[in-house]
Amino acid sequence: MNYRSAMSTIPKANPLRVGFVGLAANKGWAIKSHYPAMMQLPSQFQITAVLNLDLEVSQTTIEKLKLKHAKPFADIVSFAKYDQIDLVVISVNVPNFYKLVIDLFKYSQENENFKYLFAEWSLGRNLEEAQEIQELASQRGIHTVVSLQGRKSPYVLRAKELVSGGYIGEINSVEIAVIGGFYGYERPVKSPDYLYELESGVNLISVAFGHTIDILQYITSSYFSQVNAMIFNNIPTQKLVDENGKLTGATKPKTAPDHLLFQGSLTQGNVPVSCSLKGGTPVKKFTKNLIIDIHGTRGDLKLEGDAGFAEMSNLVLYFCGGKPNEDSSTSAETMEIYHLRNYNSIVGNILRLYEAIADFHFKTNPHSKLPKDFARQGFRFDGFPTFSDALEVHKLIDLVTKSHKSGSSLKVPGLSHLSATLDTEAPQSDG
Amino acid sequence: MNYRSAMSTIPKANPLRVGFVGLAANKGWAIKSHYPAMMQLPSQFQITAVLNLDLEVSQTTIEKLKLKHAKPFADIVSFAKYDQIDLVVISVNVPNFYKLVIDLFKYSQENENFKYLFAEWSLGRNLEEAQEIQELASQRGIHTVVSLQGRKSPYVLRAKELVSGGYIGEINSVEIAVIGGFYGYERPVKSPDYLYELESGVNLISVAFGHTIDILQYITSSYFSQVNAMIFNNIPTQKLVDENGKLTGATKPKTAPDHLLFQGSLTQGNVPVSCSLKGGTPVKKFTKNLIIDIHGTRGDLKLEGDAGFAEMSNLVLYFCGGKPNEDSSTSAETMEIYHLRNYNSIVGNILRLYEAIADFHFKTNPHSKLPKDFARQGFRFDGFPTFSDALEVHKLIDLVTKSHKSGSSLKVPGLSHLSATLDTEAPQSDG
């Protein structure tokens, strides 16, 4: 499975210098995922700058993590002008991202070393923000990376491989059922309010739906051609619980949705896709709380997980099907259950993103045929998802909202700009 | 479970005299289901007339089945005028039903004994036919029965009982995934064409969706308030196979759909429901081919079957949940797997319909509170589904078609005429 293991990935050049926004030694997502991932690639990445709103956090982080090449920052202006950064990684809460990245572009105009920008999904609070950010990066010629890291999940890649190899034949239906966490009847006292506010753009639709549907599109190498959505906020008031899960008696309002019904068809094969995404604690008793069921004319694929975070969960992949023989329409049916018991999916999927960035920059994957100026990963096996890929997901999310508000099934506009042929080109012999 | 077993169901009157349209000794649905069911209730039902287009079929059937009280018929006119019939059962192919029943009403005007009419779902080819038939029956004051026999499935009734008893709390989501048989890539040479023609009204939507969604509504005691549907005919040409399942090389066109995506919300609790119904052979490897997943605040219910015919399949019911104590909001969680290994669901569910008819007519269920002139079963436990109940399903199917054609999510109109209170009234002590 790990196509990369057979070859050296040690570059013959200096590591990429990383300016990290939002890395704090003792809290947040970055220290749990980006940092341990990067530490596994010391010849490729070296942290040279750390930016937090509080300078002390940046200093303490550098100290604690022994980042001896790193300089602490507390304002975006001087960080943007610092010329020892090749790659800026921004891992902050989505509502804070937009202003930060606008300032970064503004004040880094004369900083010629700044060539890569890695941002968390969902990039912006909405399509407009994401679009503006993508355009700014594109104008500057900066290579962008977005953490739609589900694309690097070994289960997702194996599923994609089986699909593109014809092992389940033509896909003819898909069912997805997910419990996405948060947004349920209860809310931890310490949980930040923005998670439950519609305006923040961080919710069941952007997160659970965004990641899951990107994974589905990536596996099937197909975008959607028509969609319908119904969005529910059936729990407008949540009960607060303390650290021990006990009700405090207090409540808080919730404006973010707690359920999304989504159905539509994929462009390739007009495949019907049914999708039910639910908020709240994953409590289903007779099914897993994350299910992606893909059915084809020759077999089935099923991805299962414990909760609706396919992009950062350790999954199980079930496969049944078979490759058609050249001289026959039938073949022996094979079955596979694919699971890596000790796979750390929180670090692992992000690590594979960094590997892909390194491969691209240092050209350490001789089988990769990525063009130098590739702007979108599309449905390629190699490369990494860019802001353009993120934009496609944002467009779909925007249609979901519009479909719900207008009570219509909507055609997905402007698919013609996506060259499926180019986007799906896979390395010839990546194994 | 069988509430009726403790009491005598032998009526103190003569059996209902049955005029049977479409009973043939050696083929068809009636001989496999209605006939063996009726034979288990000899004190309640006696066949006095058999009508088939071919008189010889009627004669042979009477002879072979030793129906010594029965008279053979070959034309609807004399059958309709025959005064030894209390209950007319019509089990013919849906496309033939409409004309037959119109003639039955026309020529039975002066036949005062004709009081019950039992017809197969889906009653008519479409809403208009069903509506006309329902109105004619209503004007004549005839008690109608429709074979939405899923309502009498012991699994469905147990599920309904658990839901109405509060054992899974408030329902907050439902997922349905079904493979409905027929309409797939292959078609048996002997299979009649009308099954694959849109106009016949016998298809994935009327049959698999109609029965399944009626069962869901019955279990949850809730109609739909809004719906969206997408209908697919992705297999416009089917390959013909012989009796041994081998391809003959010939093909036939198909206009009937092979997939329905349906989503919407139930009136009670605004519950999101996601539904994917697929045609073709039930071949799913990692899930059952009939799944009805009902989730609540206190537990889950799952109905599983081998194919998308919940109304005539032997199912398995999984339940996990618990009844809230009076003095506490929590209770011990219990689990139940309910399955009757030898239950003959083809006969059994129909048998329970006949039992319900007999109970109503002979008043053999002392716990039943059905009014004498009940026109609709609604969501009651006792009674039987009538043409009015069938009409509600037809209205939903009509909305499905309209939603698909217009590309809209549609509100379900006219729900106010359905008195939920009355319709859900259950017998006080039916156990």
Short mmCIF file of C-alpha atoms in Angstrom, two decimals, chain B:
data_model
loop_
_atom_site.label_atom_id
_atom_site.label_comp_id
_atom_site.label_asym_id
_atom_site.label_seq_id
_atom_site.Cartn_x
_atom_site.Cartn_y
_atom_site.Cartn_z
CA MET B 1 -46.74 -10.63 20.87
CA ASN B 2 -49.85 -12.32 19.52
CA TYR B 3 -52.46 -10.42 21.48
CA ARG B 4 -55.26 -12.34 19.89
CA SER B 5 -54.26 -15.81 21.02
CA ALA B 6 -55.79 -15.57 24.47
CA MET B 7 -59.33 -15.15 23.26
CA SER B 8 -61.73 -17.04 21.06
CA THR B 9 -61.92 -15.74 17.55
CA ILE B 10 -64.64 -18.11 16.43
CA PRO B 11 -67.58 -15.99 15.41
CA LYS B 12 -71.12 -16.85 16.45
CA ALA B 13 -72.42 -16.24 12.94
CA ASN B 14 -72.07 -17.57 9.44
CA PRO B 15 -68.75 -16.98 7.71
CA LEU B 16 -68.29 -14.06 5.35
CA ARG B 17 -68.99 -15.25 1.82
CA VAL B 18 -66.04 -14.45 -0.42
CA GLY B 19 -66.18 -13.76 -4.12
CA PHE B 20 -62.62 -14.07 -5.32
CA VAL B 21 -61.41 -12.38 -8.49
CA GLY B 22 -58.11 -13.74 -9.74
CA LEU B 23 -57.79 -16.93 -7.71
CA ALA B 24 -56.23 -19.62 -9.88
CA ALA B 25 -55.14 -22.98 -8.47
CA ASN B 26 -51.85 -23.15 -10.31
CA LYS B 27 -50.48 -19.64 -10.65
CA GLY B 28 -50.46 -16.11 -9.37
CA TRP B 29 -50.16 -14.36 -6.04
CA ALA B 30 -53.58 -15.22 -4.60
CA ILE B 31 -52.98 -18.96 -4.36
CA LYS B 32 -49.70 -18.35 -2.51
CA SER B 33 -50.96 -15.81 -0.03
CA HIS B 34 -54.69 -15.08 0.22
CA TYR B 35 -55.83 -18.65 -0.19
CA PRO B 36 -53.66 -20.32 2.50
CA ALA B 37 -54.43 -17.39 4.80
CA MET B 38 -58.16 -17.76 4.34
CA MET B 39 -57.93 -21.53 4.82
CA GLN B 40 -56.72 -20.88 8.36
CA LEU B 41 -59.96 -19.04 9.14
CA PRO B 42 -62.68 -21.45 7.95
CA SER B 43 -65.26 -20.24 10.45
CA GLN B 44 -64.82 -16.68 9.24
CA PHE B 45 -64.43 -16.97 5.48
CA GLN B 46 -65.98 -19.19 2.85
CA ILE B 47 -65.28 -18.84 -0.85
CA THR B 48 -68.59 -18.75 -2.73
CA ALA B 49 -67.50 -17.43 -6.11
CA VAL B 50 -64.38 -17.52 -8.24
CA LEU B 51 -63.89 -15.22 -11.21
CA ASN B 52 -61.22 -15.55 -13.88
CA LEU B 53 -61.27 -14.35 -17.47
CA ASP B 54 -61.23 -17.98 -18.52
CA LEU B 55 -64.16 -19.96 -17.09
CA GLU B 56 -62.12 -23.14 -17.18
CA VAL B 57 -59.58 -21.62 -14.81
CA SER B 58 -62.38 -20.80 -12.38
CA GLN B 59 -63.83 -24.30 -12.69
CA THR B 60 -60.49 -26.08 -12.33
CA THR B 61 -59.59 -23.93 -9.35
CA ILE B 62 -62.85 -24.76 -7.57
CA GLU B 63 -62.32 -28.43 -8.32
CA LYS B 64 -58.66 -28.63 -7.30
CA LEU B 65 -59.16 -26.64 -4.12
CA LYS B 66 -62.40 -28.49 -3.34
CA LEU B 67 -64.32 -25.24 -2.87
CA LYS B 68 -67.65 -26.97 -2.60
CA HIS B 69 -69.63 -23.77 -1.93
CA ALA B 70 -68.10 -21.86 -4.81
CA LYS B 71 -69.59 -21.00 -8.19
CA PRO B 72 -67.30 -20.36 -11.17
CA PHE B 73 -67.50 -17.11 -13.13
CA ALA B 74 -65.85 -15.71 -16.25
CA ASP B 75 -67.52 -12.32 -16.55
CA ILE B 76 -67.67 -9.49 -14.09
CA VAL B 77 -71.32 -8.68 -14.82
CA SER B 78 -72.85 -11.87 -13.49
CA PHE B 79 -70.23 -12.08 -10.74
CA ALA B 80 -71.19 -8.57 -9.58
CA LYS B 81 -74.87 -9.52 -9.50
CA TYR B 82 -74.36 -12.80 -7.65
CA ASP B 83 -76.03 -12.31 -4.26
CA GLN B 84 -74.01 -14.92 -2.34
CA ILE B 85 -71.03 -12.61 -1.84
CA ASP B 86 -70.33 -10.42 1.20
CA LEU B 87 -66.66 -9.79 0.54
CA VAL B 88 -65.10 -9.33 -2.88
CA VAL B 89 -61.35 -9.98 -3.03
CA ILE B 90 -59.62 -8.73 -6.14
CA SER B 91 -56.13 -10.00 -6.79
CA VAL B 92 -55.24 -9.14 -10.36
CA ASN B 93 -52.39 -7.27 -12.00
CA VAL B 94 -52.63 -3.58 -11.27
CA PRO B 95 -53.11 -2.48 -14.91
CA ASN B 96 -56.28 -4.62 -15.10
CA PHE B 97 -57.69 -3.55 -11.77
CA TYR B 98 -59.31 -0.23 -12.61
CA LYS B 99 -61.74 -1.37 -15.31
CA LEU B 100 -62.64 -4.42 -13.29
CA VAL B 101 -63.54 -2.53 -10.17
CA ILE B 102 -65.47 0.12 -12.08
CA ASP B 103 -67.55 -2.68 -13.63
CA LEU B 104 -67.95 -4.34 -10.26
CA PHE B 105 -69.45 -1.20 -8.78
CA LYS B 106 -71.63 -0.64 -11.84
CA TYR B 107 -73.20 -4.05 -11.97
CA SER B 108 -73.48 -4.69 -8.24
CA GLN B 109 -75.71 -1.66 -7.60
CA GLU B 110 -78.62 -3.81 -6.48
CA ASN B 111 -76.55 -6.44 -4.75
CA GLU B 112 -77.14 -5.61 -1.11
CA ASN B 113 -74.95 -8.31 0.36
CA PHE B 114 -71.75 -6.88 -1.12
CA LYS B 115 -70.31 -5.03 1.88
CA TYR B 116 -66.53 -5.54 1.80
CA LEU B 117 -63.98 -5.01 -0.93
CA PHE B 118 -60.42 -6.21 -0.51
CA ALA B 119 -57.95 -5.08 -3.19
CA GLU B 120 -54.27 -5.41 -3.76
CA TRP B 121 -52.03 -2.44 -3.32
CA SER B 122 -51.55 -0.22 -5.37
CA LEU B 123 -55.29 0.01 -6.07
CA GLY B 124 -54.83 1.90 -9.33
CA ARG B 125 -52.13 2.86 -11.74
CA ASN B 126 -51.98 6.35 -10.31
CA LEU B 127 -53.52 8.80 -7.85
CA GLU B 128 -56.46 9.64 -10.12
CA GLU B 129 -57.53 6.01 -10.50
CA ALA B 130 -57.06 5.32 -6.82
CA GLN B 131 -59.04 8.42 -5.91
CA GLU B 132 -61.96 7.53 -8.18
CA ILE B 133 -62.09 3.99 -6.83
CA GLN B 134 -61.93 5.18 -3.25
CA GLU B 135 -64.75 7.65 -3.83
CA LEU B 136 -66.96 5.07 -5.51
CA ALA B 137 -66.49 2.69 -2.60
CA SER B 138 -67.09 5.44 -0.09
CA GLN B 139 -70.34 6.53 -1.80
CA ARG B 140 -71.57 2.96 -1.72
CA GLY B 141 -70.69 2.63 1.96
CA ILE B 142 -68.53 -0.39 1.27
CA HIS B 143 -65.83 -1.29 3.78
CA THR B 144 -62.57 -1.36 1.91
CA VAL B 145 -59.35 -3.21 2.60
CA VAL B 146 -56.07 -2.70 0.79
CA SER B 147 -53.17 -5.10 1.06
CA LEU B 148 -50.70 -2.73 2.63
CA GLN B 149 -50.04 -5.85 4.62
CA GLY B 150 -46.71 -4.61 5.97
CA ARG B 151 -48.82 -3.02 8.70
CA LYS B 152 -49.62 -6.51 9.93
CA SER B 153 -46.02 -7.75 9.93
CA PRO B 154 -45.22 -8.80 13.51
CA TYR B 155 -41.90 -6.93 13.21
CA VAL B 156 -43.60 -3.74 12.13
CA LEU B 157 -46.17 -4.02 14.90
CA ARG B 158 -43.49 -4.68 17.50
CA ALA B 159 -41.52 -1.68 16.24
CA LYS B 160 -44.66 0.47 16.36
CA GLU B 161 -45.35 -0.74 19.87
CA LEU B 162 -41.83 0.17 21.04
CA VAL B 163 -42.03 3.58 19.41
CA SER B 164 -45.46 4.43 20.78
CA GLY B 165 -44.41 3.19 24.22
CA GLY B 166 -41.56 5.69 24.24
CA TYR B 167 -38.87 3.01 24.33
CA ILE B 168 -36.60 4.84 21.89
CA GLY B 169 -37.61 8.29 23.10
CA GLU B 170 -38.29 10.94 20.49
CA ILE B 171 -37.42 9.80 17.00
CA ASN B 172 -34.79 12.13 15.54
CA SER B 173 -33.65 10.49 12.31
CA VAL B 174 -34.46 7.70 9.90
CA GLU B 175 -32.41 6.07 7.16
CA ILE B 176 -33.79 3.61 4.66
CA ALA B 177 -31.83 1.68 2.05
CA VAL B 178 -33.50 -0.93 -0.09
CA ILE B 179 -32.80 -3.04 -3.15
CA GLY B 180 -36.23 -3.66 -4.58
CA GLY B 181 -35.79 -6.49 -7.08
CA PHE B 182 -36.63 -6.26 -10.79
CA TYR B 183 -35.54 -3.16 -12.77
CA GLY B 184 -31.89 -4.23 -12.78
CA TYR B 185 -29.47 -5.03 -15.58
CA GLU B 186 -31.16 -8.32 -16.41
CA ARG B 187 -34.75 -9.40 -16.96
CA PRO B 188 -36.12 -12.96 -17.09
CA VAL B 189 -37.51 -13.75 -20.54
CA LYS B 190 -40.81 -14.80 -18.96
CA SER B 191 -41.21 -11.64 -16.88
CA PRO B 192 -44.23 -9.65 -18.13
CA ASP B 193 -43.42 -6.40 -19.94
CA TYR B 194 -45.76 -4.25 -17.87
CA LEU B 195 -43.42 -4.54 -14.90
CA TYR B 196 -40.85 -2.52 -16.84
CA GLU B 197 -43.17 0.05 -18.37
CA LEU B 198 -43.62 3.36 -16.61
CA GLU B 199 -47.31 3.62 -17.53
CA SER B 200 -48.35 0.40 -15.78
CA GLY B 201 -47.91 2.01 -12.39
CA VAL B 202 -46.29 -1.13 -11.03
CA ASN B 203 -42.74 -0.20 -10.33
CA LEU B 204 -40.02 0.54 -7.83
CA ILE B 205 -41.83 3.64 -6.63
CA SER B 206 -45.36 2.28 -6.29
CA VAL B 207 -44.31 -1.09 -4.92
CA ALA B 208 -41.00 -0.89 -3.03
CA PHE B 209 -41.35 2.75 -2.01
CA GLY B 210 -45.11 2.58 -1.45
CA HIS B 211 -44.99 -0.37 0.91
CA THR B 212 -41.81 0.72 2.68
CA ILE B 213 -42.88 4.28 3.30
CA ASP B 214 -46.33 3.19 4.46
CA ILE B 215 -44.61 0.94 6.98
CA LEU B 216 -42.39 3.80 8.15
CA GLN B 217 -45.35 6.16 8.53
CA TYR B 218 -47.28 3.47 10.37
CA ILE B 219 -44.45 2.71 12.80
CA THR B 220 -43.76 6.36 13.53
CA SER B 221 -47.46 7.39 13.51
CA SER B 222 -46.47 10.27 11.30
CA TYR B 223 -47.03 11.45 7.76
CA PHE B 224 -44.49 13.47 5.78
CA SER B 225 -44.59 17.24 5.79
CA GLN B 226 -42.04 17.92 3.03
CA VAL B 227 -40.37 15.75 0.44
CA ASN B 228 -37.81 15.80 -2.32
CA ALA B 229 -37.29 13.07 -4.88
CA MET B 230 -34.97 12.23 -7.72
CA ILE B 231 -35.95 9.40 -10.04
CA PHE B 232 -33.40 7.60 -12.18
CA ASN B 233 -33.64 5.32 -15.17
CA ASN B 234 -29.98 4.50 -15.55
CA ILE B 235 -30.67 1.13 -17.18
CA PRO B 236 -32.84 1.94 -20.21
CA THR B 237 -32.04 -1.42 -21.79
CA GLN B 238 -32.15 -4.77 -20.00
CA LYS B 239 -30.48 -8.02 -21.00
CA LEU B 240 -32.81 -10.99 -21.18
CA VAL B 241 -31.96 -14.15 -19.24
CA ASP B 242 -33.49 -17.61 -19.52
CA GLU B 243 -34.86 -19.85 -16.72
CA ASN B 244 -31.30 -20.77 -15.75
CA GLY B 245 -30.23 -17.16 -15.50
CA LYS B 246 -28.16 -17.34 -18.69
CA LEU B 247 -28.00 -14.39 -21.04
CA THR B 248 -29.98 -15.04 -24.22
CA GLY B 249 -28.25 -12.26 -26.13
CA ALA B 250 -31.53 -10.38 -26.55
CA THR B 251 -32.41 -7.08 -24.89
CA LYS B 252 -35.57 -5.13 -24.11
CA PRO B 253 -36.16 -1.47 -23.39
CA LYS B 254 -37.10 -0.34 -19.90
CA THR B 255 -38.93 2.89 -19.11
CA ALA B 256 -39.62 2.19 -15.44
CA PRO B 257 -37.17 3.75 -12.98
CA ASP B 258 -34.36 1.78 -11.38
CA HIS B 259 -33.53 4.16 -8.54
CA LEU B 260 -35.38 6.56 -6.30
CA LEU B 261 -33.71 9.02 -3.99
CA PHE B 262 -36.20 10.36 -1.50
CA GLN B 263 -35.71 12.63 1.47
CA GLY B 264 -38.05 14.60 3.63
CA SER B 265 -39.28 15.24 7.11
CA LEU B 266 -41.99 13.65 9.20
CA THR B 267 -44.64 15.92 10.66
CA GLN B 268 -44.11 14.64 14.18
CA GLY B 269 -40.82 16.08 15.40
CA ASN B 270 -39.72 17.37 11.99
CA VAL B 271 -37.69 14.15 11.69
CA PRO B 272 -35.23 13.96 8.76
CA VAL B 273 -35.72 10.83 6.67
CA SER B 274 -33.23 9.66 4.07
CA CYS B 275 -34.21 6.97 1.62
CA SER B 276 -32.39 5.23 -1.22
CA LEU B 277 -34.35 2.62 -3.20
CA LYS B 278 -32.57 0.70 -5.86
CA GLY B 279 -33.79 -1.74 -8.47
CA GLY B 280 -32.13 -5.00 -9.39
CA THR B 281 -30.93 -8.16 -7.73
CA PRO B 282 -30.21 -7.77 -4.00
CA VAL B 283 -26.43 -8.09 -4.12
CA LYS B 284 -25.12 -5.85 -1.37
CA LYS B 285 -22.28 -7.58 0.41
CA PHE B 286 -21.72 -5.54 3.53
CA THR B 287 -25.24 -4.57 4.46
CA LYS B 288 -28.63 -6.19 4.27
CA ASN B 289 -30.63 -5.37 1.15
CA LEU B 290 -33.49 -3.97 3.20
CA ILE B 291 -32.68 -1.61 6.03
CA ILE B 292 -34.99 0.66 7.97
CA ASP B 293 -32.95 2.45 10.64
CA ILE B 294 -34.92 4.47 13.16
CA HIS B 295 -33.00 6.51 15.71
CA GLY B 296 -34.41 8.15 18.80
CA THR B 297 -33.22 10.14 21.79
CA ARG B 298 -33.32 7.01 23.93
CA GLY B 299 -32.43 4.21 21.54
CA ASP B 300 -32.53 2.65 18.12
CA LEU B 301 -34.69 0.34 16.06
CA LYS B 302 -33.48 -1.48 12.99
CA LEU B 303 -35.51 -3.61 10.62
CA GLU B 304 -33.49 -5.83 8.33
CA GLY B 305 -34.56 -8.04 5.44
CA ASP B 306 -33.04 -9.88 2.52
CA ALA B 307 -34.64 -7.73 -0.16
CA GLY B 308 -36.75 -4.64 -0.55
CA PHE B 309 -40.11 -6.22 0.12
CA ALA B 310 -40.69 -5.40 3.77
CA GLU B 311 -44.40 -6.14 3.43
CA MET B 312 -43.86 -9.81 2.55
CA SER B 313 -40.41 -10.61 3.96
CA ASN B 314 -39.47 -12.35 7.14
CA LEU B 315 -37.54 -9.61 8.88
CA VAL B 316 -35.31 -9.19 11.90
CA LEU B 317 -36.01 -6.41 14.36
CA TYR B 318 -33.19 -5.02 16.48
CA PHE B 319 -34.10 -2.82 19.39
CA CYS B 320 -32.02 -1.03 21.97
CA GLY B 321 -33.50 1.47 24.39
CA GLY B 322 -35.55 1.69 27.52
CA LYS B 323 -38.70 2.98 29.06
CA PRO B 324 -38.22 6.08 31.21
CA ASN B 325 -39.13 5.51 34.83
CA GLU B 326 -41.80 7.71 36.29
CA ASP B 327 -39.50 9.25 38.87
CA SER B 328 -36.37 9.49 36.79
CA SER B 329 -35.28 10.55 33.36
CA THR B 330 -33.07 7.53 32.90
CA SER B 331 -33.69 3.81 32.92
CA ALA B 332 -31.83 0.59 32.34
CA GLU B 333 -31.07 0.03 28.67
CA THR B 334 -32.50 -3.15 27.25
CA MET B 335 -31.83 -4.89 23.98
CA GLU B 336 -34.00 -7.18 21.93
CA ILE B 337 -33.55 -9.11 18.75
CA TYR B 338 -36.91 -10.20 17.48
CA HIS B 339 -37.14 -12.87 14.81
CA LEU B 340 -39.61 -15.68 14.19
CA ARG B 341 -37.53 -18.27 12.45
CA ASN B 342 -40.40 -20.11 10.82
CA TYR B 343 -42.71 -17.19 10.20
CA ASN B 344 -44.23 -17.42 6.73
CA SER B 345 -44.42 -13.74 5.99
CA ILE B 346 -46.09 -14.13 2.60
CA VAL B 347 -49.08 -15.85 4.15
CA GLY B 348 -48.77 -14.50 7.67
CA ASN B 349 -49.14 -10.79 7.03
CA ILE B 350 -52.14 -11.38 4.75
CA LEU B 351 -53.63 -13.76 7.33
CA ARG B 352 -53.48 -10.99 9.91
CA LEU B 353 -55.35 -8.73 7.51
CA TYR B 354 -58.10 -11.33 7.22
CA GLU B 355 -58.13 -11.72 11.00
CA ALA B 356 -58.60 -7.97 11.33
CA ILE B 357 -61.49 -8.04 8.85
CA ALA B 358 -63.10 -10.90 10.78
CA ASP B 359 -62.56 -9.14 14.12
CA PHE B 360 -64.24 -6.07 12.74
CA HIS B 361 -67.15 -7.90 11.17
CA PHE B 362 -67.79 -10.45 13.91
CA LYS B 363 -66.68 -8.16 16.76
CA THR B 364 -64.38 -10.91 18.00
CA ASN B 365 -61.82 -8.52 19.46
CA PRO B 366 -63.41 -7.15 22.63
CA HIS B 367 -60.53 -4.71 23.12
CA SER B 368 -60.92 -3.06 19.76
CA LYS B 369 -62.44 0.38 19.81
CA LEU B 370 -62.86 0.74 16.09
CA PRO B 371 -65.92 2.77 15.28
CA LYS B 372 -68.48 0.91 13.17
CA ASP B 373 -68.03 3.27 10.26
CA PHE B 374 -64.26 3.66 10.43
CA ALA B 375 -63.03 4.85 7.05
CA ARG B 376 -59.31 4.90 7.61
CA GLN B 377 -57.03 2.79 9.78
CA GLY B 378 -54.60 5.67 10.09
CA PHE B 379 -52.09 4.79 12.76
CA ARG B 380 -54.29 2.56 14.92
CA PHE B 381 -53.03 -0.81 16.01
CA ASP B 382 -56.34 -2.50 15.33
CA GLY B 383 -58.38 -2.44 12.16
CA PHE B 384 -56.97 -2.76 8.68
CA PRO B 385 -55.69 -0.39 6.00
CA THR B 386 -58.48 0.93 3.78
CA PHE B 387 -58.62 2.59 0.39
CA SER B 388 -58.32 5.89 2.26
CA ASP B 389 -55.02 4.76 3.70
CA ALA B 390 -53.96 3.68 0.22
CA LEU B 391 -54.86 7.14 -1.03
CA GLU B 392 -52.46 8.76 1.43
CA VAL B 393 -49.63 6.66 0.01
CA HIS B 394 -50.73 7.50 -3.53
CA LYS B 395 -50.65 11.18 -2.69
CA LEU B 396 -47.09 10.80 -1.46
CA ILE B 397 -46.10 8.91 -4.61
CA ASP B 398 -47.71 11.64 -6.68
CA LEU B 399 -45.61 14.22 -4.83
CA VAL B 400 -42.51 12.12 -5.46
CA THR B 401 -43.18 12.27 -9.19
CA LYS B 402 -43.97 15.98 -9.08
CA SER B 403 -40.88 16.74 -7.00
CA HIS B 404 -38.71 14.92 -9.49
CA LYS B 405 -40.28 16.55 -12.54
CA SER B 406 -40.26 20.06 -11.13
CA GLY B 407 -36.91 19.77 -9.38
CA SER B 408 -38.45 21.05 -6.17
CA SER B 409 -38.80 20.14 -2.56
CA LEU B 410 -42.53 20.06 -1.92
CA LYS B 411 -44.66 20.63 1.13
CA VAL B 412 -47.25 17.92 1.60
CA PRO B 413 -50.63 19.63 1.23
CA GLY B 414 -53.85 18.96 3.09
CA LEU B 415 -52.49 17.15 6.12
CA SER B 416 -55.06 18.93 8.27
CA HIS B 417 -57.81 16.51 7.21
CA LEU B 418 -55.94 13.72 8.96
CA SER B 419 -56.89 13.76 12.58
CA ALA B 420 -53.77 12.35 14.17
CA THR B 421 -55.45 11.95 17.54
CA LEU B 422 -58.22 9.80 16.20
CA ASP B 423 -56.02 7.89 13.82
CA THR B 424 -53.51 6.88 16.43
CA GLU B 425 -55.95 5.80 19.11
CA ALA B 426 -54.88 2.34 20.16
CA PRO B 427 -56.84 -0.24 22.10
CA GLN B 428 -56.51 0.43 25.80
CA SER B 429 -55.59 -3.05 26.95
CA ASP B 430 -54.93 -5.14 23.92
CA GLY B 431 -52.37 -7.32 25.70
#
